Tab-separated table of C-alpha atoms in Angstrom:
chain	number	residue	atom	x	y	z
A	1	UNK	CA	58.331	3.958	-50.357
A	2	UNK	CA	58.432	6.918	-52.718
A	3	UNK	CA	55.987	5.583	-54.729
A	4	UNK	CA	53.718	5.410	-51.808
A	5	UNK	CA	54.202	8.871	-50.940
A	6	UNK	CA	53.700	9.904	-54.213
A	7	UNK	CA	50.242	8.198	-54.503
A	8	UNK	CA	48.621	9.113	-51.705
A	9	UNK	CA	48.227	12.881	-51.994
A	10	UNK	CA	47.051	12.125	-55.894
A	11	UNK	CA	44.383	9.281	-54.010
A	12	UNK	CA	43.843	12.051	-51.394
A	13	UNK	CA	42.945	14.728	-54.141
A	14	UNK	CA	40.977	12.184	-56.269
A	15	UNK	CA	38.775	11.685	-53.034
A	16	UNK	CA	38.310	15.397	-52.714
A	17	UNK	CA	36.975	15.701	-56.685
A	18	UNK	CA	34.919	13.124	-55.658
A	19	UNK	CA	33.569	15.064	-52.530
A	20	UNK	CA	33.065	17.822	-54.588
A	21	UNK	CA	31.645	16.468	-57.227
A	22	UNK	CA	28.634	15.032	-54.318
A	23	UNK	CA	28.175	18.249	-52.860
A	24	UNK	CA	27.466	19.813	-56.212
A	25	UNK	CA	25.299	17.702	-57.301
A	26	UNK	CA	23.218	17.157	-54.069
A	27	UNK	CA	23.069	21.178	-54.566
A	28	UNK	CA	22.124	20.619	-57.853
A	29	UNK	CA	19.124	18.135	-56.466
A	30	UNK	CA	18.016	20.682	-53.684
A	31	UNK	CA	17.669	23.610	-56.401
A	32	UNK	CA	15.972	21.650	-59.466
A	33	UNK	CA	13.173	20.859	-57.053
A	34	UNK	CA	12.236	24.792	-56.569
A	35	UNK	CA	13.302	25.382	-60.173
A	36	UNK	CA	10.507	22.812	-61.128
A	37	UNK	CA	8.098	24.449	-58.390
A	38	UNK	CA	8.948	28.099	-60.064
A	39	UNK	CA	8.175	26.394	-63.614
A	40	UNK	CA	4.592	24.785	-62.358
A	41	UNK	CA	3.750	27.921	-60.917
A	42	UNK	CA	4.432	30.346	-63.923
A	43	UNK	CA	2.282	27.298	-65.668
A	44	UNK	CA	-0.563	28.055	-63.071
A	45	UNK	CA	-0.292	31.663	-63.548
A	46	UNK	CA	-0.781	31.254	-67.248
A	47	UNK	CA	-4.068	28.857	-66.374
A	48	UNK	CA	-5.205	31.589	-63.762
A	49	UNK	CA	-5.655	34.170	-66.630
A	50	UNK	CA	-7.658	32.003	-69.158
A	51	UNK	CA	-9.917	31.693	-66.099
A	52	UNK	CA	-10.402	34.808	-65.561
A	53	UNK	CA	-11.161	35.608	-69.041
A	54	UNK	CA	-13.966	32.915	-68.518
A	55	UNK	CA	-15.113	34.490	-65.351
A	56	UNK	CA	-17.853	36.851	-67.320
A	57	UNK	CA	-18.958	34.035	-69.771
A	58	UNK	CA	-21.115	32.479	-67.798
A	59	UNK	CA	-23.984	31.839	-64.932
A	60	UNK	CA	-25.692	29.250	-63.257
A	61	UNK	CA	-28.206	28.470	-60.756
A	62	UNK	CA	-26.903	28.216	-56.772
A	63	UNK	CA	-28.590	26.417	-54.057
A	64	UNK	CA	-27.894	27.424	-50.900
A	65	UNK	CA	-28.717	25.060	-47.929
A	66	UNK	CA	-28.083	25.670	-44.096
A	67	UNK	CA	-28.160	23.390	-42.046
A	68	UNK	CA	-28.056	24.251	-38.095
A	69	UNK	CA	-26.819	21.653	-35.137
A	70	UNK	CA	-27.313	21.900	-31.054
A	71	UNK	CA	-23.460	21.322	-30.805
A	72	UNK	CA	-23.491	20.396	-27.179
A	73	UNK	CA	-25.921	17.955	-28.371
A	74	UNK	CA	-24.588	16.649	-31.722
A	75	UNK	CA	-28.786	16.786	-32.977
A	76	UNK	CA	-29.837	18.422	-36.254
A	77	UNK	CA	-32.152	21.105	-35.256
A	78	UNK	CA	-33.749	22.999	-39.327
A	79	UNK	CA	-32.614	23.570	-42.132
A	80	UNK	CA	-33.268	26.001	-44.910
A	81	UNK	CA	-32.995	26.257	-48.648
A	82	UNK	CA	-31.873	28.917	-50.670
A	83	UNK	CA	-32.125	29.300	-54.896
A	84	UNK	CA	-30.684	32.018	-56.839
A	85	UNK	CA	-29.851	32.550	-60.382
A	86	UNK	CA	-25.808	33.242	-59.851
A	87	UNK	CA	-23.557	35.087	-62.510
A	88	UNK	CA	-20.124	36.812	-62.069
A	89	UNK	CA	-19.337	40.571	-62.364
A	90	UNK	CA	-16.317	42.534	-62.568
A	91	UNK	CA	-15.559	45.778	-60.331
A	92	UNK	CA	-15.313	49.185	-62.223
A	93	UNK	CA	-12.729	50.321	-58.945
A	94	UNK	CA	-10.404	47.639	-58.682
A	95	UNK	CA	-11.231	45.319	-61.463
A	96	UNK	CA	-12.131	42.288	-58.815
A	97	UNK	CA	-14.361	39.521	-59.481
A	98	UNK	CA	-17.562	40.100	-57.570
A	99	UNK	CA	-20.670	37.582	-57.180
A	100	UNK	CA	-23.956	38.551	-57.841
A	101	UNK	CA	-27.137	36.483	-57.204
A	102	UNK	CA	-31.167	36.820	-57.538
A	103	UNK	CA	-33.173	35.243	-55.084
A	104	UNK	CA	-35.831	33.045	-57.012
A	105	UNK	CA	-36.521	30.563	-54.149
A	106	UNK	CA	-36.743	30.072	-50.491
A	107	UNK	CA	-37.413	26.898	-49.032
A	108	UNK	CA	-39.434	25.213	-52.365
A	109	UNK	CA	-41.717	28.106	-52.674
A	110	UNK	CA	-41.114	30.638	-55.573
A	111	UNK	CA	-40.456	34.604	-54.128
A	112	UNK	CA	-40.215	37.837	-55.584
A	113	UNK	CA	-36.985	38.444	-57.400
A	114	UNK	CA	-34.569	40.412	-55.397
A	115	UNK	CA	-30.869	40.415	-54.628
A	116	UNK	CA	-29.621	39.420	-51.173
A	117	UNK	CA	-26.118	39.411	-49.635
A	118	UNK	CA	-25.497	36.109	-48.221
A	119	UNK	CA	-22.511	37.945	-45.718
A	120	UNK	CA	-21.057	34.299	-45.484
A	121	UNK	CA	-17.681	35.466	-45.254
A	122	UNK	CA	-16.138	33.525	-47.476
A	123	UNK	CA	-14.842	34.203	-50.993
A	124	UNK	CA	-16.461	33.360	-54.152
A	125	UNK	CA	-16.379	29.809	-55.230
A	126	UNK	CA	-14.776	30.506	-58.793
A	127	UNK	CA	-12.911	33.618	-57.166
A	128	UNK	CA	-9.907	30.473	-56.166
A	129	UNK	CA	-9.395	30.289	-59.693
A	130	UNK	CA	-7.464	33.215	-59.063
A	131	UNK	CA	-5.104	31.822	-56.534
A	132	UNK	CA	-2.056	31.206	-58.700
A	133	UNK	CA	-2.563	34.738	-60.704
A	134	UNK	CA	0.579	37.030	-61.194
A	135	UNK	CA	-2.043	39.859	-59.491
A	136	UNK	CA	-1.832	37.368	-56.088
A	137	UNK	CA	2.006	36.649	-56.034
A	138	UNK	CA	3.484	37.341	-53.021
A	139	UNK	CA	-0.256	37.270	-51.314
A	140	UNK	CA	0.845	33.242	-51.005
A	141	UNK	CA	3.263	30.798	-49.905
A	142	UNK	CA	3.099	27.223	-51.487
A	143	UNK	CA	4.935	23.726	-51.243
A	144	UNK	CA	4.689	21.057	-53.297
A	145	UNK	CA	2.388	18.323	-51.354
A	146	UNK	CA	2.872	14.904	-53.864
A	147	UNK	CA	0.407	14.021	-56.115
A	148	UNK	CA	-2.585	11.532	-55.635
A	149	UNK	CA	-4.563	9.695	-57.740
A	150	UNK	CA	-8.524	10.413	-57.718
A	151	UNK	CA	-11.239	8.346	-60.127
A	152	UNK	CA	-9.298	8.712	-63.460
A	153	UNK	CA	-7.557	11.974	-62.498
A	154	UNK	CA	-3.789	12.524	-61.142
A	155	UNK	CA	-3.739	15.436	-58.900
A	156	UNK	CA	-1.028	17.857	-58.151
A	157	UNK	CA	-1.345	18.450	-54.591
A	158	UNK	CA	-0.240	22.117	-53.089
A	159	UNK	CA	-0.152	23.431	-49.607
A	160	UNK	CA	-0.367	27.383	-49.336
A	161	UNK	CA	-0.565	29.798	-46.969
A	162	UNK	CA	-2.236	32.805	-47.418
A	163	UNK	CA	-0.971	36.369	-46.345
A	164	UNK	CA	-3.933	39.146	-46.326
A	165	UNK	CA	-3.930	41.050	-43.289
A	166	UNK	CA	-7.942	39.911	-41.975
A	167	UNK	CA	-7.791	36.077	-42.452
A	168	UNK	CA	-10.895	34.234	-43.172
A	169	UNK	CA	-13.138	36.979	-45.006
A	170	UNK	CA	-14.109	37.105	-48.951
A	171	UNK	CA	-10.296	37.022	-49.763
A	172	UNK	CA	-8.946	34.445	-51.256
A	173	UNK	CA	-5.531	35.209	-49.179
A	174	UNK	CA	-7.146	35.403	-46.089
A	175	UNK	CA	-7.056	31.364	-46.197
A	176	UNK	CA	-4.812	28.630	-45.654
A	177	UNK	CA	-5.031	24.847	-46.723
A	178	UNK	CA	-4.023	22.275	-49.663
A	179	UNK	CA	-5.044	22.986	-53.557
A	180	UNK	CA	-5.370	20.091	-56.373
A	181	UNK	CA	-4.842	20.219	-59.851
A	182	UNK	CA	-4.719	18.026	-62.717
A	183	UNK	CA	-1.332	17.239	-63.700
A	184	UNK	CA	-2.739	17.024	-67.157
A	185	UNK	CA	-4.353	20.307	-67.619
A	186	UNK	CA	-3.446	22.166	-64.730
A	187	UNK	CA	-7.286	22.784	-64.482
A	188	UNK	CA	-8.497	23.418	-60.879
A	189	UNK	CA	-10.410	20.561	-58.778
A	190	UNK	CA	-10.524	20.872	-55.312
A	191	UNK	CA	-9.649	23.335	-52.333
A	192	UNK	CA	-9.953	22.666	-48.874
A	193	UNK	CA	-8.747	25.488	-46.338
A	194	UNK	CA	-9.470	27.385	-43.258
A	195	UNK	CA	-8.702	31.496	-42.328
A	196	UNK	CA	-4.757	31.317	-41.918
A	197	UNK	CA	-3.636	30.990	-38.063
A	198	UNK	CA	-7.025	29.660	-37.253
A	199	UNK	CA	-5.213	26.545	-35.184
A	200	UNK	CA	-3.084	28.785	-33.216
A	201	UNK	CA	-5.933	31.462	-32.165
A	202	UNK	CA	-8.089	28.624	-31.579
A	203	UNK	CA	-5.347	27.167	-29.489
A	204	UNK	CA	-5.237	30.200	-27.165
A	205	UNK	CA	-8.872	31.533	-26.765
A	206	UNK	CA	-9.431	27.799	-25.840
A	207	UNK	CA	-7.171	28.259	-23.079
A	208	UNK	CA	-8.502	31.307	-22.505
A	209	UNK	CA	-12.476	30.106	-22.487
A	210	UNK	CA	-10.700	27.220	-19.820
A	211	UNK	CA	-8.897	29.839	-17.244
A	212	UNK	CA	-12.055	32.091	-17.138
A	213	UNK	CA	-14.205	29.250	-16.617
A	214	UNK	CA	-12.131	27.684	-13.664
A	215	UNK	CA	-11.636	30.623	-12.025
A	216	UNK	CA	-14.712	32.448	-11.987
A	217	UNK	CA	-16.961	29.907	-12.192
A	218	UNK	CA	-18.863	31.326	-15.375
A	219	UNK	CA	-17.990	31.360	-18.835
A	220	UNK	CA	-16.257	34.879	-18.962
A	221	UNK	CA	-14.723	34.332	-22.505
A	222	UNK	CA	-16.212	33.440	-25.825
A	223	UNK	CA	-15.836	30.057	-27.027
A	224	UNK	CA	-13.407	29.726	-29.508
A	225	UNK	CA	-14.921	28.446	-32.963
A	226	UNK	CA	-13.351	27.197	-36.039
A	227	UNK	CA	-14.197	27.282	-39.607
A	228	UNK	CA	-13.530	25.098	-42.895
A	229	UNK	CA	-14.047	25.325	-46.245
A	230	UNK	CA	-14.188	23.015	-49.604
A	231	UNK	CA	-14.987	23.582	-52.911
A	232	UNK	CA	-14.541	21.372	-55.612
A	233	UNK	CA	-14.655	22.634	-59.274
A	234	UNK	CA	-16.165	19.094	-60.704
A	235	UNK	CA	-17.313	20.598	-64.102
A	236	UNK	CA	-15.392	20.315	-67.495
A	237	UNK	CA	-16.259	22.897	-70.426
A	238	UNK	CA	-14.533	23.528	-73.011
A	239	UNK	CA	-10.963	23.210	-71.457
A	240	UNK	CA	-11.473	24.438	-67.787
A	241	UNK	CA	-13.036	23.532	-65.194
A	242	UNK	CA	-16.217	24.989	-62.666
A	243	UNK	CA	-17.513	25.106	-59.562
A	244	UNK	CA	-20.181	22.581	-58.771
A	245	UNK	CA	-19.910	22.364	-55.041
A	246	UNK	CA	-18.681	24.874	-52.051
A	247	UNK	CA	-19.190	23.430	-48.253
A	248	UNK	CA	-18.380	25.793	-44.981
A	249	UNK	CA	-18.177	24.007	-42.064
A	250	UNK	CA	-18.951	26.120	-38.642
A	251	UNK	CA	-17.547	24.360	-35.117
A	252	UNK	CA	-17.912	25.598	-31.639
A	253	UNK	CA	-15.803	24.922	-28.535
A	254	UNK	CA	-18.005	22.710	-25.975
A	255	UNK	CA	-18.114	21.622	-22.523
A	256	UNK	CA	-16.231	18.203	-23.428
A	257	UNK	CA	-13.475	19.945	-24.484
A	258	UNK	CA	-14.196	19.015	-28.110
A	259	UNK	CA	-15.309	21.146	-31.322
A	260	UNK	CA	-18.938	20.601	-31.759
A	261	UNK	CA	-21.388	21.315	-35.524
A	262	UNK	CA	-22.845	24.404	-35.074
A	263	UNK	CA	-23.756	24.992	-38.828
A	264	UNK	CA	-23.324	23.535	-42.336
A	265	UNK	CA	-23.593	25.991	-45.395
A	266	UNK	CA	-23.794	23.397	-48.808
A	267	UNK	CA	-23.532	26.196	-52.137
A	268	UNK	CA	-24.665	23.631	-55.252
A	269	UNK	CA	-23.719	25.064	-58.610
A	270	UNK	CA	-26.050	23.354	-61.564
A	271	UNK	CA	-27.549	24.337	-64.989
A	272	UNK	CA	-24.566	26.434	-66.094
A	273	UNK	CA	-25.454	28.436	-69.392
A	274	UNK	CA	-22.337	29.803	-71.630
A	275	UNK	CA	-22.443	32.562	-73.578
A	276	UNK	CA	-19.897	34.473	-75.673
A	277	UNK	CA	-18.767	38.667	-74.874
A	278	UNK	CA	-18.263	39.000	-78.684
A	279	UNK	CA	-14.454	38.765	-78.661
A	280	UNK	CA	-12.414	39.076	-81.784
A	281	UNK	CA	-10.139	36.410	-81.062
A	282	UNK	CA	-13.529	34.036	-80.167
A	283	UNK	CA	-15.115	35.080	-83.520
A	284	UNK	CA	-11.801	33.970	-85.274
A	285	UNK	CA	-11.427	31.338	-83.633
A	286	UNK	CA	-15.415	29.873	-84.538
A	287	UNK	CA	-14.975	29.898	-87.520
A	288	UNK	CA	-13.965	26.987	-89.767
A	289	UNK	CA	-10.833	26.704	-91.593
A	290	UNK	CA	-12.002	24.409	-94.396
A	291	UNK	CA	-13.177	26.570	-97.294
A	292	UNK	CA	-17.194	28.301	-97.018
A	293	UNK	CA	-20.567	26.398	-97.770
A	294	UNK	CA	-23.371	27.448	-98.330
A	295	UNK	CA	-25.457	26.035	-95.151
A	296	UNK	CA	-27.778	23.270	-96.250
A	297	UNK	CA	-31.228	24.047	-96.904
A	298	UNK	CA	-33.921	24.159	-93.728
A	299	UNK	CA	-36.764	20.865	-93.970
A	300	UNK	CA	-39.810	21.972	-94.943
A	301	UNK	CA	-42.440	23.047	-92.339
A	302	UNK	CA	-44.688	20.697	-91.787
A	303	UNK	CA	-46.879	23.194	-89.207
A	304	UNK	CA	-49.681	25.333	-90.847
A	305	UNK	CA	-48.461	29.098	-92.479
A	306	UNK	CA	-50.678	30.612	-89.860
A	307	UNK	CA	-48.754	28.615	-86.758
A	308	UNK	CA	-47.332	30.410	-84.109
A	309	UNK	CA	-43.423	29.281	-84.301
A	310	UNK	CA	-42.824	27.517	-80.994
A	311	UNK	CA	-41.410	29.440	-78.134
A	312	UNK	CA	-38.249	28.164	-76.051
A	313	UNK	CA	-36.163	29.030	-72.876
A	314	UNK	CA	-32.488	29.493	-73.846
């Protein structure tokens, strides 16, 4: 009987080690997850700045094509098309990224160079490579969303929300959605998002469109309309990754009580050209570690001495 009594508290206090031991380490579980989330972040941070070193090292050519809908409908009604040579500059104020095209086309017929403000209302394609920046912490809430497995890539998916103060404008913060990266490179592929609270101001000017409709007999209120946005950055150069396609989707309430097409805006980025700034660390890092040779000698010319040299585009 003694011996009973005497084993029992010792079982009972083995049993409460154990406990222990079970909460700790489900604690242990719950924090190595945000641990690992702080980690990939500071990772993405890192990736955000090479990218914006890039951001001047570059342009392309952008085709713009709008597409426009009877939404009540569902019919296409026109379209037009849009091409401008497309190149990124940086802002003396506040050092921002800032897009700035040359019109060179309008619907397949060459036009006088000139600049033109497309007041889309959305922010720069490559501008989302700034999304995990230290400049844009605290601008953004994410959680990890799985991964996923695309063509030959493995995706880190992330949902964020973003915190600016006017949602849905040129701000990268003024959107909300899901981001994918490679889990290899950490290299950006695809965003897909919508201005942040768009669901729940949709949810009440829709009631609000309904009441003023019922009531008065006439459509009093504006009907609500939603917007959405993808871009994919589906080019590899050198390490990172560019945009080659940005899509903004425009819907507007209709009488079904469903969201009907009122617009489709398809931005195509093609023909990218590199060039250098003339960096030090770029110039170092050209040049080849093996010892110098002489280059080899040029072929002979087999074109007359008084031949004009041929003349290329770069």
């Amino acid at each position: 009987m003694l011996a009973a009594v005497a084993v029992t508290p010792l079982l009972r206090a083995q049993e409460k080690a154990q406990e222990q031991e079970q909460a700790q380490g489900q604690d242990n579980a719950a924090a190595d997850p945000n641990k690992e989330m702080s980690n990939l972040l500071d990772l993405l941070a890192k990736r955000a700045e090479l990218y914006r070193q890039h951001a001047l090292k570059f342009n392309c050519t952008e085709s713009v094509i709008r597409s426009f809908y009877d939404p009540e409908k569902g019919e296409f009604k026109r379209r037009d098309r849009e091409v401008y040579d497309y190149i990124f500059t940086e802002s003396g104020k506040n050092g921002n990224l800032e897009e700035d095209r040359m019109l060179i086309e309008e619907n397949g017929k060459p036009v006088r160079h000139s600049s033109r403000d497309l007041q889309l209302q959305i922010p720069p394609a490559y501008a989302w490579s700034q999304i995990f920046s230290e400049r844009n912490r605290g601008r953004f809430l994410f959680r990890p969303a799985g991964k996923v497995l695309k063509g030959y890539r493995l995706l880190i998916q992330l949902d964020f929300v973003g915190a600016a103060a006017e949602p849905g404008g040129a701000d990268i913060a003024g959107w909300s959605g899901q981001v994918s990266v490679d889990s290899t490179t950490l290299n950006l592929y695809t965003i897909e998002a919508e201005p942040s609270g768009q669901q729940a101001r949709v949810e009440a000017e829709a009631l609000k469109y309904q009441r003023a409709f019922a009531i008065m007999g006439v459509p009093l209120a504006s009907k609500p309309r939603t917007r959405s946005l993808a871009v994919t950055f589906g080019l590899d150069h050198e390490g990172l990754t560019y945009p080659t396609d940005s899509s903004l989707e425009k819907f507007v309430y209709v009488r079904s009580g469903e969201q009907g097409r009122e617009e489709r805006t398809s931005l195509r980025y093609r023909d990218y050209r590199f060039f250098k700034v003339g960096t030090k660390e770029e110039e170092a890092r050209d040049k080849p570690s093996g010892p110098e040779t002489p280059p080899p000698a040029p072929p002979p010319d087999p074109s007359p001495p008084d031949a004009d040299p041929p003349h290329g585009r770069m």
